[in-house]
Amino acid sequence: MDRRTDVTVEELLRRHAPQVLGALVRRYGHFDQAEVSVQEALIAAAGQWPGDGVPDNPRGWLIRVASRRLTDRLRSDEARRRREETAAALTPADAFVAPPPGEDPSGTGRAPSEDDTLTLLFLCCHPALSPAAQIALTLRAVGGLTTVEIARAHLVPEATMAQRISRAKRTLRGTRFRRPDAEDRDRRLAAVLQVLYLIFNEGYTATAGPDLHRTDLAREAIRLTRAVRRLLPHEGRVTGLLALMVLTEARAPARTGPDGELVPLDAQDRALWDRTAIAEGTALAEEALAQGPAGDYQLQAAVAALHDEAERPEDTDWPQILALYDLLVRRTPDPAAALGRAVAVAMVDGPRAGLAAVDALTGTVEPRFRLDAVRGHLLERAGEPAAARAAYRSAADGTLSEPEARYLRMRADRLDP
């Protein structure tokens, strides 16, 4: 066995968890019971590996242990259980995921474990599940987060999240573990990417609670998106989403002050931005645009790249950003894109033009406080302090994020007579 640090053990477990779960579901079915068995194997490894060392074949070790736990659940007859355990013990670990000789089920030349990870993502984002259930199940089954961690991220009781995950697994009971066919692939991939995008957004700007930034969720979303890109390297939507995440996360070190207060983009110390990440994200954004027609994620990544490439706020190429938002709002009905366009209009044509664009969005943007916050900023720039103060306070009352609320109230208080 190879002795490694606890951090490396945790990374290994998180990386192999979806591959092990995919292997068991492919062989046995029973997604819900397989997932519990994999969790038990992960717990066993977390307790054993730091002291005994990491096995030479970590994934094989996890598959064997999880398989034994699963056969215990599936076979009540003692003799049949023994036969299953014997077969599992004698079967090479790679046989759980390896195709028959000469057969590549994916047609990609990738390792079967990689295809299992993508298949598992598709399964967790099954259209029969609600978006909330898709996110929770993806974080649990593919991300390797515990129910406690997922509940904490969503600010709900652990019991509530456990019920949500259990219902999702019951909904998927009997669903075949296979990649969707060609007709269903685009729609299902869109759901996978939307789930990863929502996880990242919740990590980058938490919707509620005392922290502005949930680093663990943001990084987990990036890690999973990198995994999808390794499986689909020529898919522009995947490359674009990864570029958007990397470019946005590059600004994270400058988004909060010493006391955790929110620092807006135009006031951030850009020397704190991660230039290595910006270089990677910019290269990904260019690659994404070259991989096919520009979609939502590619266009958003291009906007993020323009922000990150500007050494000073006044160097930002706002006309180009506005042109990209014009393309984006023609493609998607997303109110957040329309609100971003309104800000770009204000930067190009002045705050009054921006306010007109914001007013046109009234009733379409949820949560409402986002609209009020932008309106307050533009009213302040337009020289209407009383109206700006009221908009800021309305926005502060509407957000559940404590750092955002403090920032908005501070902006309002600055405008008091």
GROMACS .gro file of C-alpha atoms in nm:
model
  417
    1MET     CA    1   0.000   0.000   0.000
    2ASP     CA    2   0.103   0.357  -0.070
    3ARG     CA    3   0.101   0.597   0.226
    4ARG     CA    4  -0.039   0.941   0.140
    5THR     CA    5  -0.175   1.244   0.325
    6ASP     CA    6  -0.532   1.268   0.455
    7VAL     CA    7  -0.601   1.543   0.200
    8THR     CA    8  -0.496   1.310  -0.080
    9VAL     CA    9  -0.717   1.034   0.063
   10GLU     CA   10  -1.014   1.271   0.061
   11GLU     CA   11  -0.942   1.373  -0.298
   12LEU     CA   12  -0.909   1.009  -0.403
   13LEU     CA   13  -1.238   0.915  -0.242
   14ARG     CA   14  -1.420   1.205  -0.403
   15ARG     CA   15  -1.272   1.127  -0.745
   16HIS     CA   16  -1.348   0.755  -0.733
   17ALA     CA   17  -1.693   0.772  -0.568
   18PRO     CA   18  -1.895   0.828  -0.888
   19GLN     CA   19  -1.693   0.565  -1.075
   20VAL     CA   20  -1.757   0.308  -0.802
   21LEU     CA   21  -2.127   0.393  -0.785
   22GLY     CA   22  -2.153   0.371  -1.162
   23ALA     CA   23  -1.982   0.032  -1.158
   24LEU     CA   24  -2.224  -0.108  -0.900
   25VAL     CA   25  -2.536   0.032  -1.064
   26ARG     CA   26  -2.421  -0.099  -1.401
   27ARG     CA   27  -2.370  -0.447  -1.257
   28TYR     CA   28  -2.652  -0.476  -1.004
   29GLY     CA   29  -2.901  -0.195  -1.065
   30HIS     CA   30  -3.067  -0.074  -0.741
   31PHE     CA   31  -2.937   0.283  -0.750
   32ASP     CA   32  -3.059   0.369  -0.400
   33GLN     CA   33  -2.908   0.068  -0.226
   34ALA     CA   34  -2.590   0.089  -0.433
   35GLU     CA   35  -2.544   0.452  -0.329
   36VAL     CA   36  -2.574   0.361   0.040
   37SER     CA   37  -2.323   0.078  -0.005
   38VAL     CA   38  -2.075   0.311  -0.175
   39GLN     CA   39  -2.110   0.559   0.112
   40GLU     CA   40  -2.031   0.279   0.357
   41ALA     CA   41  -1.724   0.181   0.154
   42LEU     CA   42  -1.608   0.544   0.152
   43ILE     CA   43  -1.647   0.564   0.529
   44ALA     CA   44  -1.449   0.241   0.569
   45ALA     CA   45  -1.173   0.375   0.343
   46ALA     CA   46  -1.161   0.710   0.525
   47GLY     CA   47  -1.106   0.523   0.850
   48GLN     CA   48  -0.860   0.264   0.720
   49TRP     CA   49  -0.646   0.426   0.450
   50PRO     CA   50  -0.486   0.708   0.654
   51GLY     CA   51  -0.337   0.448   0.889
   52ASP     CA   52  -0.280   0.149   0.660
   53GLY     CA   53  -0.197   0.341   0.344
   54VAL     CA   54  -0.386   0.381   0.017
   55PRO     CA   55  -0.427   0.057  -0.182
   56ASP     CA   56  -0.243   0.025  -0.512
   57ASN     CA   57  -0.585   0.008  -0.682
   58PRO     CA   58  -0.811   0.239  -0.476
   59ARG     CA   59  -1.107   0.208  -0.709
   60GLY     CA   60  -1.088  -0.170  -0.707
   61TRP     CA   61  -1.072  -0.173  -0.327
   62LEU     CA   62  -1.382   0.048  -0.305
   63ILE     CA   63  -1.569  -0.162  -0.560
   64ARG     CA   64  -1.500  -0.483  -0.372
   65VAL     CA   65  -1.605  -0.342  -0.035
   66ALA     CA   66  -1.914  -0.169  -0.173
   67SER     CA   67  -2.009  -0.481  -0.367
   68ARG     CA   68  -1.994  -0.692  -0.051
   69ARG     CA   69  -2.211  -0.441   0.133
   70LEU     CA   70  -2.458  -0.437  -0.154
   71THR     CA   71  -2.484  -0.814  -0.184
   72ASP     CA   72  -2.554  -0.827   0.190
   73ARG     CA   73  -2.852  -0.604   0.126
   74LEU     CA   74  -2.976  -0.774  -0.188
   75ARG     CA   75  -2.947  -1.138  -0.078
   76SER     CA   76  -3.138  -1.250   0.226
   77ASP     CA   77  -3.075  -1.617   0.158
   78GLU     CA   78  -2.746  -1.710   0.327
   79ALA     CA   79  -2.630  -1.957   0.065
   80ARG     CA   80  -2.703  -1.722  -0.223
   81ARG     CA   81  -2.532  -1.440  -0.035
   82ARG     CA   82  -2.218  -1.651   0.004
   83ARG     CA   83  -2.215  -1.732  -0.368
   84GLU     CA   84  -2.248  -1.361  -0.455
   85GLU     CA   85  -1.967  -1.267  -0.216
   86THR     CA   86  -1.744  -1.539  -0.356
   87ALA     CA   87  -1.811  -1.426  -0.711
   88ALA     CA   88  -1.744  -1.063  -0.615
   89ALA     CA   89  -1.420  -1.153  -0.438
   90LEU     CA   90  -1.295  -1.359  -0.731
   91THR     CA   91  -1.394  -1.107  -0.999
   92PRO     CA   92  -1.120  -0.855  -1.088
   93ALA     CA   93  -1.230  -0.506  -0.991
   94ASP     CA   94  -1.202  -0.376  -1.347
   95ALA     CA   95  -1.450  -0.641  -1.465
   96PHE     CA   96  -1.725  -0.439  -1.299
   97VAL     CA   97  -1.678  -0.163  -1.553
   98ALA     CA   98  -1.473  -0.310  -1.838
   99PRO     CA   99  -1.657  -0.398  -2.160
  100PRO     CA  100  -1.626  -0.739  -2.318
  101PRO     CA  101  -1.305  -0.796  -2.517
  102GLY     CA  102  -1.295  -0.586  -2.833
  103GLU     CA  103  -1.601  -0.383  -2.736
  104ASP     CA  104  -1.607  -0.014  -2.649
  105PRO     CA  105  -1.964   0.071  -2.545
  106SER     CA  106  -1.910   0.446  -2.567
  107GLY     CA  107  -1.731   0.446  -2.900
  108THR     CA  108  -1.497   0.712  -2.758
  109GLY     CA  109  -1.192   0.509  -2.660
  110ARG     CA  110  -1.224   0.642  -2.304
  111ALA     CA  111  -1.189   0.433  -1.993
  112PRO     CA  112  -1.523   0.274  -1.892
  113SER     CA  113  -1.500   0.438  -1.550
  114GLU     CA  114  -1.503   0.779  -1.720
  115ASP     CA  115  -1.817   0.689  -1.913
  116ASP     CA  116  -1.974   0.569  -1.588
  117THR     CA  117  -1.917   0.913  -1.435
  118LEU     CA  118  -2.093   1.087  -1.722
  119THR     CA  119  -2.374   0.829  -1.724
  120LEU     CA  120  -2.420   0.887  -1.352
  121LEU     CA  121  -2.443   1.262  -1.408
  122PHE     CA  122  -2.711   1.205  -1.673
  123LEU     CA  123  -2.897   0.977  -1.432
  124CYS     CA  124  -2.887   1.230  -1.147
  125CYS     CA  125  -3.026   1.495  -1.385
  126HIS     CA  126  -3.311   1.274  -1.506
  127PRO     CA  127  -3.604   1.485  -1.630
  128ALA     CA  128  -3.838   1.308  -1.385
  129LEU     CA  129  -3.660   1.490  -1.100
  130SER     CA  130  -3.712   1.851  -0.997
  131PRO     CA  131  -3.416   2.089  -1.031
  132ALA     CA  132  -3.373   2.091  -0.652
  133ALA     CA  133  -3.364   1.711  -0.645
  134GLN     CA  134  -3.121   1.700  -0.939
  135ILE     CA  135  -2.880   1.932  -0.757
  136ALA     CA  136  -2.901   1.742  -0.429
  137LEU     CA  137  -2.857   1.402  -0.591
  138THR     CA  138  -2.567   1.523  -0.807
  139LEU     CA  139  -2.386   1.662  -0.505
  140ARG     CA  140  -2.441   1.338  -0.314
  141ALA     CA  141  -2.379   1.074  -0.582
  142VAL     CA  142  -2.128   1.247  -0.808
  143GLY     CA  143  -1.979   1.515  -0.587
  144GLY     CA  144  -1.937   1.289  -0.288
  145LEU     CA  145  -2.077   1.542  -0.040
  146THR     CA  146  -2.255   1.413   0.270
  147THR     CA  147  -2.621   1.484   0.337
  148VAL     CA  148  -2.513   1.716   0.619
  149GLU     CA  149  -2.290   1.917   0.384
  150ILE     CA  150  -2.562   1.944   0.118
  151ALA     CA  151  -2.820   2.049   0.378
  152ARG     CA  152  -2.583   2.313   0.512
  153ALA     CA  153  -2.524   2.449   0.164
  154HIS     CA  154  -2.897   2.487   0.107
  155LEU     CA  155  -2.973   2.608   0.461
  156VAL     CA  156  -3.229   2.335   0.528
  157PRO     CA  157  -3.241   2.076   0.808
  158GLU     CA  158  -3.050   1.756   0.749
  159ALA     CA  159  -3.372   1.553   0.777
  160THR     CA  160  -3.534   1.763   0.502
  161MET     CA  161  -3.240   1.709   0.268
  162ALA     CA  162  -3.229   1.337   0.349
  163GLN     CA  163  -3.595   1.308   0.252
  164ARG     CA  164  -3.534   1.500  -0.071
  165ILE     CA  165  -3.248   1.269  -0.168
  166SER     CA  166  -3.446   0.958  -0.071
  167ARG     CA  167  -3.742   1.067  -0.283
  168ALA     CA  168  -3.511   1.130  -0.577
  169LYS     CA  169  -3.360   0.784  -0.548
  170ARG     CA  170  -3.707   0.626  -0.525
  171THR     CA  171  -3.809   0.814  -0.838
  172LEU     CA  172  -3.514   0.665  -1.024
  173ARG     CA  173  -3.580   0.311  -0.903
  174GLY     CA  174  -3.593   0.080  -1.203
  175THR     CA  175  -3.431   0.335  -1.438
  176ARG     CA  176  -3.172   0.170  -1.658
  177PHE     CA  177  -2.812   0.279  -1.607
  178ARG     CA  178  -2.725   0.387  -1.958
  179ARG     CA  179  -2.634   0.697  -2.152
  180PRO     CA  180  -2.936   0.865  -2.314
  181ASP     CA  181  -2.986   0.804  -2.681
  182ALA     CA  182  -2.894   1.061  -2.943
  183GLU     CA  183  -3.239   1.223  -2.943
  184ASP     CA  184  -3.234   1.275  -2.567
  185ARG     CA  185  -2.867   1.360  -2.530
  186ASP     CA  186  -2.878   1.734  -2.595
  187ARG     CA  187  -3.170   1.793  -2.360
  188ARG     CA  188  -3.016   1.582  -2.087
  189LEU     CA  189  -2.673   1.742  -2.129
  190ALA     CA  190  -2.839   2.082  -2.099
  191ALA     CA  191  -2.988   1.969  -1.766
  192VAL     CA  192  -2.649   1.844  -1.644
  193LEU     CA  193  -2.482   2.174  -1.730
  194GLN     CA  194  -2.765   2.376  -1.575
  195VAL     CA  195  -2.730   2.182  -1.250
  196LEU     CA  196  -2.354   2.241  -1.242
  197TYR     CA  197  -2.411   2.610  -1.321
  198LEU     CA  198  -2.662   2.644  -1.036
  199ILE     CA  199  -2.424   2.470  -0.793
  200PHE     CA  200  -2.146   2.710  -0.893
  201ASN     CA  201  -2.369   3.017  -0.858
  202GLU     CA  202  -2.480   2.911  -0.512
  203GLY     CA  203  -2.115   2.868  -0.418
  204TYR     CA  204  -1.996   3.195  -0.570
  205THR     CA  205  -2.277   3.405  -0.422
  206ALA     CA  206  -2.470   3.222  -0.151
  207THR     CA  207  -2.839   3.309  -0.163
  208ALA     CA  208  -2.866   3.318   0.216
  209GLY     CA  209  -2.663   3.304   0.534
  210PRO     CA  210  -2.361   3.477   0.684
  211ASP     CA  211  -2.109   3.401   0.408
  212LEU     CA  212  -2.095   3.563   0.066
  213HIS     CA  213  -1.886   3.289  -0.090
  214ARG     CA  214  -1.919   2.910  -0.043
  215THR     CA  215  -1.577   2.805  -0.167
  216ASP     CA  216  -1.650   2.434  -0.130
  217LEU     CA  217  -1.954   2.444  -0.359
  218ALA     CA  218  -1.790   2.666  -0.620
  219ARG     CA  219  -1.482   2.447  -0.639
  220GLU     CA  220  -1.692   2.130  -0.647
  221ALA     CA  221  -1.887   2.266  -0.944
  222ILE     CA  222  -1.562   2.345  -1.123
  223ARG     CA  223  -1.423   1.999  -1.046
  224LEU     CA  224  -1.732   1.826  -1.183
  225THR     CA  225  -1.739   2.047  -1.492
  226ARG     CA  226  -1.374   1.962  -1.558
  227ALA     CA  227  -1.471   1.594  -1.536
  228VAL     CA  228  -1.748   1.644  -1.791
  229ARG     CA  229  -1.510   1.828  -2.021
  230ARG     CA  230  -1.261   1.541  -2.006
  231LEU     CA  231  -1.543   1.319  -2.129
  232LEU     CA  232  -1.675   1.566  -2.390
  233PRO     CA  233  -1.371   1.776  -2.487
  234HIS     CA  234  -1.518   1.902  -2.814
  235GLU     CA  235  -1.857   2.012  -2.678
  236GLY     CA  236  -1.863   2.393  -2.686
  237ARG     CA  237  -2.128   2.425  -2.416
  238VAL     CA  238  -1.915   2.231  -2.169
  239THR     CA  239  -1.598   2.424  -2.252
  240GLY     CA  240  -1.789   2.751  -2.230
  241LEU     CA  241  -1.934   2.668  -1.889
  242LEU     CA  242  -1.594   2.571  -1.753
  243ALA     CA  243  -1.446   2.894  -1.890
  244LEU     CA  244  -1.723   3.097  -1.727
  245MET     CA  245  -1.667   2.930  -1.389
  246VAL     CA  246  -1.287   2.964  -1.397
  247LEU     CA  247  -1.299   3.330  -1.504
  248THR     CA  248  -1.558   3.417  -1.241
  249GLU     CA  249  -1.389   3.229  -0.957
  250ALA     CA  250  -1.060   3.403  -1.045
  251ARG     CA  251  -1.202   3.722  -0.890
  252ALA     CA  252  -1.303   3.555  -0.563
  253PRO     CA  253  -0.999   3.669  -0.358
  254ALA     CA  254  -1.098   4.034  -0.410
  255ARG     CA  255  -1.476   4.004  -0.357
  256THR     CA  256  -1.471   4.048   0.020
  257GLY     CA  257  -1.292   4.288   0.253
  258PRO     CA  258  -1.112   4.214   0.581
  259ASP     CA  259  -1.439   4.173   0.772
  260GLY     CA  260  -1.616   3.970   0.505
  261GLU     CA  261  -1.791   4.270   0.356
  262LEU     CA  262  -1.889   4.264  -0.012
  263VAL     CA  263  -1.660   4.453  -0.250
  264PRO     CA  264  -1.827   4.537  -0.586
  265LEU     CA  265  -1.648   4.463  -0.911
  266ASP     CA  266  -1.549   4.822  -0.988
  267ALA     CA  267  -1.392   4.864  -0.640
  268GLN     CA  268  -1.197   4.539  -0.624
  269ASP     CA  269  -0.819   4.525  -0.595
  270ARG     CA  270  -0.745   4.360  -0.925
  271ALA     CA  271  -0.395   4.269  -0.813
  272LEU     CA  272  -0.566   4.002  -0.600
  273TRP     CA  273  -0.729   3.836  -0.900
  274ASP     CA  274  -0.587   3.496  -0.992
  275ARG     CA  275  -0.401   3.569  -1.317
  276THR     CA  276  -0.321   3.203  -1.380
  277ALA     CA  277  -0.691   3.120  -1.367
  278ILE     CA  278  -0.771   3.417  -1.590
  279ALA     CA  279  -0.522   3.296  -1.852
  280GLU     CA  280  -0.674   2.947  -1.842
  281GLY     CA  281  -1.030   3.078  -1.854
  282THR     CA  282  -0.957   3.312  -2.144
  283ALA     CA  283  -0.801   3.028  -2.344
  284LEU     CA  284  -1.104   2.809  -2.267
  285ALA     CA  285  -1.342   3.086  -2.373
  286GLU     CA  286  -1.163   3.124  -2.707
  287GLU     CA  287  -1.168   2.748  -2.757
  288ALA     CA  288  -1.539   2.732  -2.673
  289LEU     CA  289  -1.625   2.995  -2.933
  290ALA     CA  290  -1.429   2.797  -3.192
  291GLN     CA  291  -1.615   2.473  -3.112
  292GLY     CA  292  -1.940   2.571  -3.273
  293PRO     CA  293  -2.221   2.827  -3.269
  294ALA     CA  294  -2.197   3.059  -2.969
  295GLY     CA  295  -2.438   2.943  -2.701
  296ASP     CA  296  -2.534   3.093  -2.366
  297TYR     CA  297  -2.231   2.969  -2.173
  298GLN     CA  298  -1.985   3.068  -2.445
  299LEU     CA  299  -2.127   3.422  -2.458
  300GLN     CA  300  -2.126   3.459  -2.080
  301ALA     CA  301  -1.767   3.335  -2.071
  302ALA     CA  302  -1.672   3.595  -2.331
  303VAL     CA  303  -1.826   3.867  -2.111
  304ALA     CA  304  -1.636   3.737  -1.808
  305ALA     CA  305  -1.311   3.736  -2.007
  306LEU     CA  306  -1.357   4.101  -2.103
  307HIS     CA  307  -1.406   4.194  -1.738
  308ASP     CA  308  -1.103   3.993  -1.625
  309GLU     CA  309  -0.872   4.127  -1.896
  310ALA     CA  310  -0.931   4.491  -1.797
  311GLU     CA  311  -0.647   4.611  -1.572
  312ARG     CA  312  -0.865   4.896  -1.440
  313PRO     CA  313  -1.245   4.940  -1.429
  314GLU     CA  314  -1.222   5.222  -1.684
  315ASP     CA  315  -1.040   4.988  -1.924
  316THR     CA  316  -1.341   4.756  -1.950
  317ASP     CA  317  -1.464   4.720  -2.308
  318TRP     CA  318  -1.828   4.797  -2.233
  319PRO     CA  319  -1.938   4.838  -2.598
  320GLN     CA  320  -1.818   4.484  -2.670
  321ILE     CA  321  -1.985   4.355  -2.354
  322LEU     CA  322  -2.311   4.520  -2.460
  323ALA     CA  323  -2.284   4.358  -2.802
  324LEU     CA  324  -2.239   4.018  -2.639
  325TYR     CA  325  -2.539   4.076  -2.410
  326ASP     CA  326  -2.746   4.177  -2.713
  327LEU     CA  327  -2.667   3.837  -2.863
  328LEU     CA  328  -2.736   3.663  -2.534
  329VAL     CA  329  -3.078   3.814  -2.468
  330ARG     CA  330  -3.185   3.727  -2.822
  331ARG     CA  331  -3.095   3.366  -2.749
  332THR     CA  332  -3.238   3.321  -2.401
  333PRO     CA  333  -3.529   3.456  -2.199
  334ASP     CA  334  -3.311   3.452  -1.885
  335PRO     CA  335  -3.395   3.771  -1.687
  336ALA     CA  336  -3.046   3.769  -1.532
  337ALA     CA  337  -2.897   3.817  -1.880
  338ALA     CA  338  -3.139   4.102  -1.947
  339LEU     CA  339  -3.038   4.265  -1.618
  340GLY     CA  340  -2.671   4.231  -1.711
  341ARG     CA  341  -2.751   4.395  -2.044
  342ALA     CA  342  -2.919   4.686  -1.862
  343VAL     CA  343  -2.599   4.749  -1.668
  344ALA     CA  344  -2.400   4.741  -1.992
  345VAL     CA  345  -2.645   4.988  -2.151
  346ALA     CA  346  -2.588   5.224  -1.858
  347MET     CA  347  -2.211   5.200  -1.896
  348VAL     CA  348  -2.228   5.273  -2.269
  349ASP     CA  349  -2.522   5.515  -2.301
  350GLY     CA  350  -2.551   5.659  -1.951
  351PRO     CA  351  -2.752   5.582  -1.635
  352ARG     CA  352  -3.083   5.715  -1.771
  353ALA     CA  353  -3.070   5.468  -2.061
  354GLY     CA  354  -2.982   5.194  -1.814
  355LEU     CA  355  -3.275   5.287  -1.589
  356ALA     CA  356  -3.513   5.265  -1.885
  357ALA     CA  357  -3.382   4.915  -1.956
  358VAL     CA  358  -3.422   4.819  -1.590
  359ASP     CA  359  -3.777   4.955  -1.572
  360ALA     CA  360  -3.868   4.741  -1.873
  361LEU     CA  361  -3.775   4.434  -1.667
  362THR     CA  362  -4.005   4.510  -1.373
  363GLY     CA  363  -4.197   4.197  -1.276
  364THR     CA  364  -3.967   3.961  -1.468
  365VAL     CA  365  -3.658   3.941  -1.245
  366GLU     CA  366  -3.657   3.708  -0.944
  367PRO     CA  367  -3.544   3.756  -0.676
  368ARG     CA  368  -3.670   4.114  -0.689
  369PHE     CA  369  -3.386   4.256  -0.480
  370ARG     CA  370  -3.143   4.211  -0.773
  371LEU     CA  371  -3.350   4.456  -0.978
  372ASP     CA  372  -3.374   4.701  -0.687
  373ALA     CA  373  -2.998   4.686  -0.627
  374VAL     CA  374  -2.919   4.771  -0.990
  375ARG     CA  375  -3.184   5.042  -0.991
  376GLY     CA  376  -3.033   5.196  -0.677
  377HIS     CA  377  -2.686   5.201  -0.834
  378LEU     CA  378  -2.811   5.367  -1.152
  379LEU     CA  379  -3.027   5.619  -0.963
  380GLU     CA  380  -2.722   5.714  -0.756
  381ARG     CA  381  -2.520   5.767  -1.075
  382ALA     CA  382  -2.808   5.970  -1.222
  383GLY     CA  383  -2.801   6.211  -0.927
  384GLU     CA  384  -3.120   6.099  -0.750
  385PRO     CA  385  -3.000   6.016  -0.396
  386ALA     CA  386  -3.343   5.990  -0.231
  387ALA     CA  387  -3.473   5.743  -0.490
  388ALA     CA  388  -3.144   5.553  -0.485
  389ARG     CA  389  -3.158   5.528  -0.105
  390ALA     CA  390  -3.510   5.382  -0.119
  391ALA     CA  391  -3.407   5.130  -0.386
  392TYR     CA  392  -3.102   5.020  -0.188
  393ARG     CA  393  -3.309   4.970   0.127
  394SER     CA  394  -3.573   4.777  -0.062
  395ALA     CA  395  -3.301   4.551  -0.202
  396ALA     CA  396  -3.145   4.504   0.144
  397ASP     CA  397  -3.483   4.399   0.284
  398GLY     CA  398  -3.527   4.148   0.003
  399THR     CA  399  -3.202   3.953   0.024
  400LEU     CA  400  -3.136   3.667   0.264
  401SER     CA  401  -2.758   3.708   0.224
  402GLU     CA  402  -2.619   3.893   0.524
  403PRO     CA  403  -2.311   4.033   0.344
  404GLU     CA  404  -2.526   4.161   0.058
  405ALA     CA  405  -2.775   4.318   0.299
  406ARG     CA  406  -2.498   4.494   0.493
  407TYR     CA  407  -2.346   4.628   0.171
  408LEU     CA  408  -2.679   4.758   0.040
  409ARG     CA  409  -2.763   4.928   0.370
  410MET     CA  410  -2.419   5.086   0.373
  411ARG     CA  411  -2.482   5.229   0.026
  412ALA     CA  412  -2.819   5.363   0.143
  413ASP     CA  413  -2.673   5.516   0.460
  414ARG     CA  414  -2.407   5.697   0.258
  415LEU     CA  415  -2.686   5.881   0.077
  416ASP     CA  416  -2.864   6.003   0.392
  417PRO     CA  417  -2.894   6.383   0.405
   0.00000   0.00000   0.00000
